[in-house]
Short mmCIF file of C-alpha atoms and ligand atoms in Angstrom, two decimals:
data_model
loop_
_atom_site.label_atom_id
_atom_site.label_comp_id
_atom_site.label_asym_id
_atom_site.label_seq_id
_atom_site.Cartn_x
_atom_site.Cartn_y
_atom_site.Cartn_z
CA MET B 1 -41.65 7.66 5.62
CA SER B 2 -37.97 8.60 5.24
CA LEU B 3 -36.42 9.01 1.79
CA PHE B 4 -34.27 5.96 2.49
CA GLU B 5 -37.31 3.86 3.46
CA GLU B 6 -38.99 4.93 0.21
CA ALA B 7 -35.89 4.02 -1.77
CA LYS B 8 -35.60 0.62 -0.10
CA LYS B 9 -39.07 -0.30 -1.30
CA VAL B 10 -37.92 -0.21 -4.91
CA ILE B 11 -34.11 -0.12 -5.07
CA ALA B 12 -32.16 -3.14 -3.76
CA GLY B 13 -30.89 -2.08 -0.34
CA GLY B 14 -32.02 1.47 -1.09
CA VAL B 15 -28.79 2.36 -2.90
CA ASN B 16 -27.29 1.81 -6.34
CA SER B 17 -23.82 1.14 -4.93
CA PRO B 18 -23.13 -0.29 -1.45
CA ALA B 19 -20.44 2.29 -0.54
CA ARG B 20 -23.19 4.92 -0.45
CA SER B 21 -25.16 3.23 2.27
CA PHE B 22 -24.03 3.91 5.80
CA GLY B 23 -23.33 0.20 6.37
CA GLY B 24 -19.83 1.00 7.63
CA VAL B 25 -20.91 3.62 10.17
CA GLY B 26 -24.56 2.87 10.97
CA GLY B 27 -27.60 5.05 10.39
CA ASP B 28 -29.31 6.14 7.16
CA PRO B 29 -27.45 7.68 4.21
CA VAL B 30 -27.89 11.40 3.53
CA PHE B 31 -29.74 12.28 0.32
CA PHE B 32 -28.03 15.00 -1.72
CA LYS B 33 -29.90 17.62 -3.68
CA SER B 34 -27.25 19.88 -5.19
CA GLY B 35 -23.61 20.86 -4.94
CA LYS B 36 -21.53 23.94 -5.60
CA GLY B 37 -17.77 24.08 -5.09
CA ALA B 38 -16.81 22.43 -1.81
CA TRP B 39 -20.40 22.42 -0.55
CA ILE B 40 -23.37 20.12 -0.92
CA LYS B 41 -26.99 20.75 -0.06
CA THR B 42 -28.97 17.84 1.36
CA GLU B 43 -32.62 17.03 0.71
CA ASP B 44 -33.38 18.03 4.30
CA GLY B 45 -31.93 21.49 3.68
CA ARG B 46 -28.51 21.28 5.33
CA ASP B 47 -25.34 22.73 3.80
CA MET B 48 -22.30 20.53 4.25
CA ILE B 49 -18.62 20.66 3.36
CA ASP B 50 -17.95 17.66 1.13
CA TYR B 51 -14.77 15.56 1.36
CA VAL B 52 -16.05 12.73 -0.83
CA GLY B 53 -16.46 14.56 -4.16
CA SER B 54 -18.58 11.78 -5.68
CA TRP B 55 -15.82 9.33 -4.53
CA GLY B 56 -13.09 11.10 -6.46
CA PRO B 57 -14.19 12.58 -9.80
CA LEU B 58 -14.87 16.13 -8.60
CA ILE B 59 -11.33 17.44 -8.23
CA LEU B 60 -12.59 20.89 -9.31
CA GLY B 61 -15.53 20.86 -6.89
CA HIS B 62 -19.25 20.50 -7.57
CA SER B 63 -20.86 22.20 -10.61
CA TYR B 64 -17.55 23.55 -11.91
CA SER B 65 -18.82 26.12 -14.38
CA PRO B 66 -16.45 25.54 -17.35
CA VAL B 67 -17.52 21.87 -17.41
CA ILE B 68 -21.22 22.66 -16.91
CA GLU B 69 -21.21 25.35 -19.62
CA ALA B 70 -19.34 23.18 -22.14
CA ILE B 71 -21.78 20.30 -21.63
CA LYS B 72 -24.84 22.55 -21.89
CA GLU B 73 -23.75 23.67 -25.30
CA LYS B 74 -22.66 20.25 -26.51
CA ILE B 75 -25.87 18.39 -25.68
CA ASN B 76 -27.65 20.30 -28.44
CA ASP B 77 -25.59 18.30 -30.96
CA GLY B 78 -26.94 14.99 -29.68
CA LEU B 79 -26.18 12.71 -26.77
CA SER B 80 -24.69 9.58 -28.31
CA PHE B 81 -23.74 8.20 -31.71
CA GLY B 82 -21.98 4.89 -31.20
CA ALA B 83 -19.64 6.06 -33.95
CA PRO B 84 -16.28 7.87 -33.83
CA THR B 85 -16.28 11.53 -32.74
CA ILE B 86 -13.34 13.95 -32.63
CA ILE B 87 -13.64 14.55 -28.91
CA GLU B 88 -12.59 10.95 -28.18
CA THR B 89 -9.26 11.50 -29.95
CA GLU B 90 -8.81 14.82 -28.17
CA LEU B 91 -9.31 13.31 -24.72
CA ALA B 92 -7.08 10.32 -25.56
CA ASN B 93 -4.32 12.72 -26.64
CA LYS B 94 -4.66 14.67 -23.39
CA VAL B 95 -4.50 11.44 -21.36
CA ARG B 96 -1.32 10.36 -23.16
CA GLU B 97 0.20 13.80 -22.68
CA PHE B 98 -0.39 13.56 -18.91
CA ILE B 99 0.52 9.85 -18.64
CA PRO B 100 3.07 8.99 -21.37
CA SER B 101 3.12 5.24 -20.57
CA MET B 102 -0.39 5.10 -22.07
CA GLU B 103 0.81 4.89 -25.67
CA ARG B 104 -2.62 3.68 -26.78
CA VAL B 105 -5.89 4.29 -24.98
CA ARG B 106 -9.33 2.63 -25.01
CA MET B 107 -12.27 4.51 -23.49
CA VAL B 108 -14.90 2.70 -21.43
CA SER B 109 -17.65 3.85 -19.06
CA THR B 110 -16.63 2.64 -15.59
CA GLY B 111 -13.51 1.76 -13.66
CA THR B 112 -14.83 -1.78 -13.31
CA GLU B 113 -14.85 -2.18 -17.10
CA ALA B 114 -11.36 -0.69 -17.36
CA THR B 115 -9.78 -3.14 -14.89
CA MET B 116 -11.79 -6.14 -16.14
CA SER B 117 -10.70 -5.41 -19.72
CA ALA B 118 -7.08 -4.79 -18.76
CA ILE B 119 -6.96 -8.18 -17.02
CA ARG B 120 -8.47 -9.94 -20.03
CA LEU B 121 -5.97 -8.22 -22.30
CA ALA B 122 -3.05 -9.19 -20.05
CA ARG B 123 -4.24 -12.81 -20.02
CA GLY B 124 -4.76 -12.82 -23.78
CA TYR B 125 -1.41 -11.23 -24.50
CA THR B 126 0.64 -13.45 -22.19
CA LYS B 127 -1.46 -16.60 -22.79
CA ARG B 128 -1.30 -17.16 -19.02
CA ASP B 129 -4.15 -17.29 -16.47
CA ILE B 130 -2.93 -16.40 -12.99
CA ILE B 131 -3.29 -12.87 -11.72
CA ILE B 132 -1.75 -11.38 -8.59
CA LYS B 133 -3.58 -8.73 -6.59
CA PHE B 134 -3.15 -7.31 -3.10
CA GLU B 135 -5.34 -7.69 -0.04
CA GLY B 136 -7.58 -4.67 0.44
CA CYS B 137 -6.97 -3.18 -3.02
CA TYR B 138 -10.24 -2.64 -4.89
CA HIS B 139 -10.39 -2.92 -8.66
CA GLY B 140 -14.11 -2.80 -9.32
CA HIS B 141 -16.55 -5.66 -9.02
CA SER B 142 -15.69 -8.05 -11.86
CA ASP B 143 -15.38 -11.73 -10.93
CA SER B 144 -11.59 -12.16 -10.97
CA LEU B 145 -11.06 -9.04 -8.89
CA LEU B 146 -13.64 -9.35 -6.14
CA ILE B 147 -11.41 -11.56 -4.05
CA LYS B 148 -10.11 -10.07 -0.78
CA ALA B 149 -11.17 -6.70 -2.16
CA GLY B 150 -11.35 -3.30 -0.47
CA SER B 151 -13.80 -0.37 -0.49
CA GLY B 152 -17.50 -1.26 -0.13
CA ALA B 153 -16.69 -4.97 -0.26
CA LEU B 154 -14.49 -4.58 2.80
CA THR B 155 -16.81 -2.14 4.58
CA HIS B 156 -19.72 -4.52 4.25
CA GLY B 157 -17.72 -7.54 5.36
CA VAL B 158 -17.74 -9.38 2.03
CA PRO B 159 -14.21 -8.87 0.64
CA SER B 160 -14.64 -12.16 -1.26
CA SER B 161 -18.13 -12.17 -2.69
CA PRO B 162 -20.33 -15.25 -3.08
CA GLY B 163 -21.21 -15.82 -6.73
CA ILE B 164 -17.63 -16.11 -7.94
CA PRO B 165 -16.83 -19.56 -9.34
CA LYS B 166 -14.13 -21.43 -7.42
CA SER B 167 -12.43 -22.18 -10.70
CA LEU B 168 -11.94 -18.46 -11.27
CA ALA B 169 -10.98 -17.66 -7.68
CA LYS B 170 -8.24 -20.27 -8.04
CA GLU B 171 -6.58 -18.13 -10.70
CA THR B 172 -6.35 -15.08 -8.43
CA ILE B 173 -3.43 -14.94 -5.97
CA THR B 174 -3.84 -12.36 -3.22
CA LEU B 175 -0.76 -11.07 -1.39
CA PRO B 176 -0.33 -8.57 1.46
CA PHE B 177 0.39 -5.00 0.33
CA ASN B 178 3.91 -3.74 1.07
CA ASP B 179 5.36 -7.25 1.50
CA THR B 180 8.14 -7.43 -1.09
CA GLN B 181 9.31 -10.89 -0.08
CA ARG B 182 5.88 -12.44 -0.68
CA VAL B 183 5.88 -10.99 -4.19
CA ARG B 184 9.34 -12.41 -4.88
CA ASP B 185 8.26 -15.82 -3.51
CA ALA B 186 5.13 -15.89 -5.68
CA PHE B 187 7.19 -15.22 -8.78
CA THR B 188 9.79 -17.83 -7.85
CA LEU B 189 7.00 -20.39 -7.46
CA MET B 190 4.89 -19.58 -10.52
CA LYS B 191 6.83 -17.24 -12.76
CA ASP B 192 5.81 -18.56 -16.17
CA LYS B 193 2.13 -18.81 -15.16
CA ILE B 194 1.56 -15.23 -14.01
CA ALA B 195 -0.33 -13.13 -16.53
CA CYS B 196 -0.25 -9.90 -14.55
CA VAL B 197 0.03 -8.05 -11.29
CA ILE B 198 -2.77 -5.54 -10.73
CA MET B 199 -2.44 -3.00 -7.94
CA GLU B 200 -3.30 0.43 -6.67
CA PRO B 201 0.20 1.99 -6.51
CA ILE B 202 -1.09 4.09 -3.60
CA THR B 203 -4.11 2.43 -2.04
CA GLY B 204 -7.36 4.30 -1.52
CA ASN B 205 -9.83 1.50 -0.90
CA MET B 206 -8.46 0.28 2.43
CA ASN B 207 -7.89 3.87 3.47
CA MET B 208 -4.85 5.63 1.95
CA ILE B 209 -1.66 3.62 2.17
CA MET B 210 1.67 4.53 0.59
CA PRO B 211 3.93 1.86 -0.90
CA ILE B 212 7.08 1.38 1.20
CA PRO B 213 10.32 2.28 -0.63
CA GLY B 214 11.35 -0.50 -3.01
CA PHE B 215 7.98 -2.28 -3.10
CA LEU B 216 6.82 -0.98 -6.50
CA GLU B 217 10.34 -1.30 -7.91
CA ALA B 218 10.53 -4.97 -6.89
CA ILE B 219 7.17 -5.72 -8.51
CA LYS B 220 8.20 -3.97 -11.72
CA GLU B 221 11.45 -5.95 -11.74
CA GLU B 222 9.72 -9.31 -11.21
CA CYS B 223 7.11 -8.57 -13.90
CA THR B 224 9.74 -7.55 -16.43
CA ALA B 225 11.89 -10.62 -15.70
CA SER B 226 8.99 -13.07 -16.05
CA GLY B 227 7.09 -11.39 -18.88
CA ALA B 228 4.06 -10.70 -16.66
CA ILE B 229 2.11 -7.48 -17.29
CA LEU B 230 2.20 -4.82 -14.60
CA ILE B 231 -1.15 -3.03 -14.31
CA PHE B 232 -1.38 0.11 -12.21
CA ASP B 233 -5.00 0.69 -11.31
CA GLU B 234 -5.02 4.48 -11.16
CA VAL B 235 -8.80 4.82 -11.31
CA MET B 236 -8.52 6.77 -8.06
CA THR B 237 -4.93 8.08 -8.06
CA GLY B 238 -4.87 9.14 -11.74
CA PHE B 239 -4.97 12.96 -12.00
CA ARG B 240 -5.59 12.93 -8.23
CA VAL B 241 -2.24 12.60 -6.46
CA ALA B 242 -0.42 14.27 -9.38
CA LYS B 243 -1.17 15.20 -12.98
CA GLY B 244 0.66 12.07 -14.16
CA GLY B 245 -0.82 9.81 -11.46
CA ALA B 246 1.10 7.79 -8.86
CA GLN B 247 3.36 6.42 -11.62
CA SER B 248 4.79 9.91 -12.13
CA VAL B 249 5.37 10.32 -8.40
CA PHE B 250 7.36 7.08 -8.11
CA ASN B 251 8.77 7.26 -11.63
CA ILE B 252 7.69 3.74 -12.54
CA SER B 253 6.04 2.96 -15.87
CA PRO B 254 3.51 0.14 -15.71
CA ASP B 255 2.70 -1.84 -18.86
CA LEU B 256 -0.99 -0.97 -18.57
CA THR B 257 -2.86 1.70 -16.62
CA THR B 258 -6.54 1.93 -15.75
CA LEU B 259 -8.27 5.27 -15.21
CA GLY B 260 -11.73 6.36 -14.10
CA LYS B 261 -13.33 8.91 -11.80
CA ILE B 262 -11.59 12.22 -12.70
CA ILE B 263 -11.31 11.29 -16.40
CA GLY B 264 -15.10 11.67 -16.71
CA GLY B 265 -15.29 14.93 -14.76
CA GLY B 266 -18.43 13.65 -13.01
CA LEU B 267 -19.94 11.76 -15.96
CA PRO B 268 -19.46 8.03 -16.60
CA ALA B 269 -16.10 7.68 -18.36
CA ALA B 270 -13.06 5.53 -17.71
CA ALA B 271 -10.14 4.21 -19.75
CA PHE B 272 -7.37 1.69 -19.94
CA GLY B 273 -4.22 1.87 -21.97
CA GLY B 274 -0.49 1.32 -22.14
CA ARG B 275 2.16 -0.29 -24.27
CA GLN B 276 1.27 -0.20 -27.93
CA ASP B 277 2.25 -3.83 -28.58
CA ILE B 278 -0.11 -4.98 -25.82
CA MET B 279 -2.97 -2.65 -26.78
CA SER B 280 -2.78 -3.87 -30.39
CA TYR B 281 -3.99 -7.26 -29.08
CA LEU B 282 -7.42 -5.67 -28.60
CA ALA B 283 -10.20 -6.09 -31.15
CA PRO B 284 -10.51 -4.88 -33.90
CA GLU B 285 -6.70 -4.97 -34.40
CA GLY B 286 -6.18 -8.10 -32.32
CA PRO B 287 -8.02 -11.14 -30.94
CA VAL B 288 -8.95 -9.95 -27.40
CA TYR B 289 -12.55 -8.78 -27.44
CA GLN B 290 -13.76 -5.68 -25.62
CA ALA B 291 -16.59 -3.31 -26.56
CA GLY B 292 -19.15 -0.80 -25.27
CA THR B 293 -22.27 0.86 -26.71
CA LEU B 294 -21.70 4.07 -24.78
CA SER B 295 -17.87 3.90 -24.67
CA GLY B 296 -16.36 7.30 -25.52
CA ASN B 297 -19.71 9.02 -25.11
CA PRO B 298 -19.15 12.56 -26.46
CA ILE B 299 -20.73 14.38 -23.50
CA ALA B 300 -18.68 12.38 -20.98
CA MET B 301 -15.54 12.89 -23.10
CA LEU B 302 -16.09 16.65 -23.12
CA ALA B 303 -16.61 16.77 -19.34
CA GLY B 304 -13.34 14.83 -19.00
CA LEU B 305 -11.45 17.00 -21.46
CA VAL B 306 -12.48 20.31 -19.87
CA THR B 307 -11.64 18.83 -16.46
CA LEU B 308 -8.16 17.68 -17.52
CA GLU B 309 -7.43 21.01 -19.20
CA SER B 310 -8.24 22.78 -15.94
CA LEU B 311 -5.62 20.67 -14.14
CA GLU B 312 -2.87 22.26 -16.23
CA GLU B 313 -3.10 25.49 -14.26
CA LYS B 314 0.25 26.41 -12.71
CA ASP B 315 0.78 24.93 -9.22
CA PHE B 316 -2.61 23.17 -9.31
CA TYR B 317 -1.37 20.08 -7.45
CA LYS B 318 0.94 22.03 -5.17
CA ASN B 319 -2.04 24.08 -4.01
CA LEU B 320 -4.18 20.99 -3.52
CA HIS B 321 -1.42 19.33 -1.54
CA ASN B 322 -0.98 22.41 0.64
CA LYS B 323 -4.69 22.33 1.48
CA CYS B 324 -4.50 18.65 2.42
CA ASP B 325 -1.45 19.52 4.50
CA LEU B 326 -3.34 22.25 6.34
CA LEU B 327 -6.21 19.89 7.10
CA MET B 328 -4.09 16.89 8.07
CA THR B 329 -1.48 18.69 10.18
CA GLY B 330 -4.32 20.59 11.85
CA MET B 331 -6.09 17.32 12.67
CA LEU B 332 -2.86 15.75 13.95
CA LYS B 333 -2.26 18.66 16.29
CA LEU B 334 -5.81 18.47 17.65
CA ALA B 335 -5.54 14.69 18.05
CA LYS B 336 -2.36 15.11 20.05
CA ASN B 337 -4.03 17.66 22.34
CA HIS B 338 -6.87 15.23 22.93
CA ASP B 339 -4.68 12.15 23.27
CA LEU B 340 -6.17 10.38 20.25
CA PRO B 341 -3.95 8.03 18.18
CA LEU B 342 -4.43 9.59 14.74
CA GLU B 343 -2.39 8.48 11.72
CA VAL B 344 -2.54 10.39 8.42
CA ASN B 345 -1.39 10.09 4.80
CA TYR B 346 -1.88 12.61 2.03
CA LEU B 347 -0.65 13.51 -1.43
CA GLY B 348 -2.03 15.98 -3.97
CA GLY B 349 -5.79 16.07 -3.47
CA MET B 350 -6.08 12.73 -1.63
CA PHE B 351 -5.87 12.03 2.09
CA GLY B 352 -6.51 9.28 4.61
CA PHE B 353 -6.72 9.20 8.38
CA THR B 354 -7.01 6.35 10.84
CA PHE B 355 -7.25 5.97 14.58
CA ASN B 356 -4.55 3.42 15.33
CA LYS B 357 -2.60 2.87 18.52
CA ASN B 358 0.02 0.79 16.70
CA GLY B 359 1.41 3.52 14.47
CA PRO B 360 1.33 4.00 10.69
CA ILE B 361 -0.89 1.80 8.51
CA LYS B 362 1.05 -0.36 6.03
CA ASN B 363 -1.45 -2.99 4.89
CA TYR B 364 -4.89 -4.57 5.15
CA GLU B 365 -4.18 -6.19 8.49
CA ASP B 366 -3.21 -2.86 10.06
CA ILE B 367 -6.33 -1.08 8.84
CA THR B 368 -8.68 -3.85 9.95
CA ASN B 369 -7.00 -3.76 13.40
CA SER B 370 -7.38 0.02 13.71
CA ASP B 371 -10.04 1.56 15.97
CA ILE B 372 -13.08 1.39 13.68
CA ASN B 373 -15.51 2.26 16.49
CA LEU B 374 -13.66 5.48 17.20
CA PHE B 375 -13.87 6.30 13.48
CA LYS B 376 -17.64 5.69 13.49
CA ASP B 377 -18.12 8.07 16.42
CA PHE B 378 -15.90 10.66 14.77
CA PHE B 379 -17.79 10.30 11.47
CA HIS B 380 -21.19 10.86 13.09
CA GLY B 381 -19.85 13.73 15.20
CA MET B 382 -18.54 15.45 12.07
CA LEU B 383 -21.77 14.76 10.17
CA ALA B 384 -23.70 16.49 12.93
CA GLU B 385 -21.36 19.46 12.39
CA ASN B 386 -22.17 19.41 8.64
CA ILE B 387 -18.86 17.93 7.54
CA TYR B 388 -19.38 15.08 5.07
CA LEU B 389 -16.60 12.48 5.24
CA ALA B 390 -16.60 9.10 3.47
CA PRO B 391 -18.91 6.86 5.52
CA SER B 392 -16.32 4.12 6.07
CA ALA B 393 -12.99 3.75 7.87
CA PHE B 394 -11.65 2.02 4.75
CA GLU B 395 -12.06 4.90 2.30
CA ALA B 396 -9.79 7.79 1.35
CA GLY B 397 -10.84 11.44 1.46
CA PHE B 398 -10.68 14.00 -1.32
CA ILE B 399 -10.10 17.72 -1.45
CA SER B 400 -10.99 19.84 -4.48
CA SER B 401 -9.58 23.07 -5.82
CA ALA B 402 -12.81 24.67 -4.58
CA HIS B 403 -11.92 23.96 -0.95
CA THR B 404 -10.42 27.15 0.52
CA ASN B 405 -8.84 27.95 3.88
CA LYS B 406 -12.31 28.96 5.03
CA GLU B 407 -13.73 25.45 4.56
CA ILE B 408 -10.64 23.83 6.04
CA ASN B 409 -10.74 26.04 9.12
CA LEU B 410 -14.44 25.29 9.60
CA THR B 411 -13.55 21.60 9.35
CA LEU B 412 -10.80 21.97 11.97
CA ASP B 413 -13.18 23.83 14.29
CA ALA B 414 -15.63 20.94 13.97
CA THR B 415 -12.83 18.42 14.50
CA LYS B 416 -11.81 20.14 17.72
CA LYS B 417 -15.35 19.99 19.02
CA VAL B 418 -15.83 16.34 18.07
CA PHE B 419 -12.43 15.26 19.41
CA SER B 420 -13.25 16.76 22.80
CA LEU B 421 -16.52 14.81 22.83
CA LEU B 422 -14.73 11.57 21.84
CA GLN B 423 -12.18 11.94 24.59
CA HIS B 424 -14.87 11.97 27.26
C1 PLP Y 501 -13.46 3.30 -7.96
C2 PLP Y 501 -12.41 2.34 -8.31
C3 PLP Y 501 -12.63 1.32 -9.27
C4 PLP Y 501 -13.98 1.04 -9.86
O1 PLP Y 501 -14.47 2.08 -10.62
P1 PLP Y 501 -16.07 2.14 -10.92
O2 PLP Y 501 -16.20 3.29 -11.86
O3 PLP Y 501 -16.71 2.35 -9.59
O4 PLP Y 501 -16.45 0.85 -11.53
C5 PLP Y 501 -11.57 0.53 -9.64
N1 PLP Y 501 -10.34 0.72 -9.11
C6 PLP Y 501 -10.09 1.66 -8.19
C7 PLP Y 501 -8.70 1.83 -7.66
C8 PLP Y 501 -11.12 2.49 -7.74
O5 PLP Y 501 -10.86 3.40 -6.80
#
């Protein structure tokens, strides 16, 4: 019996998170055994170049030795206390240094908790109920946010999940990404009822989509004018597209920011934070309740701290971006030679590519109208060549500092081979 069949007998659907299944591309998921740098080893003994990096956290590659060594030493002091430890303050200071809009920080364990808590805080602070989100953006799987969501929800055809009370869904307004006028109209209609706007400033859960010029600025302006809270969900883009996240790239300070993935360096850690006056509404200082037994776990905090410190290396993001550039421009050239309609986006260590006859991807509608079948064939072709891409046309790709020209050239060789098969 296959490993996946075994798993399915005891784990719901055989996976502990739907994005891991191959629901978006067909076939059985690959079981991983170990990873080192840019490479993973599978349970059936294959070595593959990894462009998923545990869905984002592993910006330094698998088994990055400074993180592994630090953790090995630290675990001898105990795994969890549920009481304050110095390392929590140290990581919070580092986060604020990288992202100055996060004047106060609260550590949690997952991105889902971070966004759920930020929404509650925004509602508590503004004493309003309505939230605005964008079609195809994914903010974790809490009730208010699983409406027209991206990532696994989109891949598996359930962007709006059953199990969410209608009364709650009513409080979530979903608008198309990159449509400034629709944002302005929503604020004109409901301005004093909107608690917050939550968004991925660069999307990564309906593939990678950049905001068009003026879009983020207009949202910031409307939020400020109406007293709504602007939440940038940088769980994916934080420390990924730039040291200071997407907000540093576009020079826009949100009121609250959510972080995850890289902040835990591969262990479960996430955070939310922002304006001090808003964050002081959180218990124990304020009335909005939020808590967590394992929040700020010292081992996870240390993995995060050593990871963030490693990002301070000179030209770290420039080098990452150059590697993405090599991969993406290489793929574009090959696509052109083979007459395939490839569109790409990339920044820092994050990239996205789509097969789309109608040009660049700007929103959810564009990505759902792209050639998903061509992506599936490309994915399986690359997998056969030992290149592991995200198993869904709606996900972004990630490059780590451990990816060298060697891995990228191997990937382009594989791409060339697969493209010539696709063309025929
Ligand atoms: C991954 C992700 C989340 C959810 O984080 P989890 O740790 O999986 O709960 C939320 N928002 C964005 C933008 C993400 O990419």
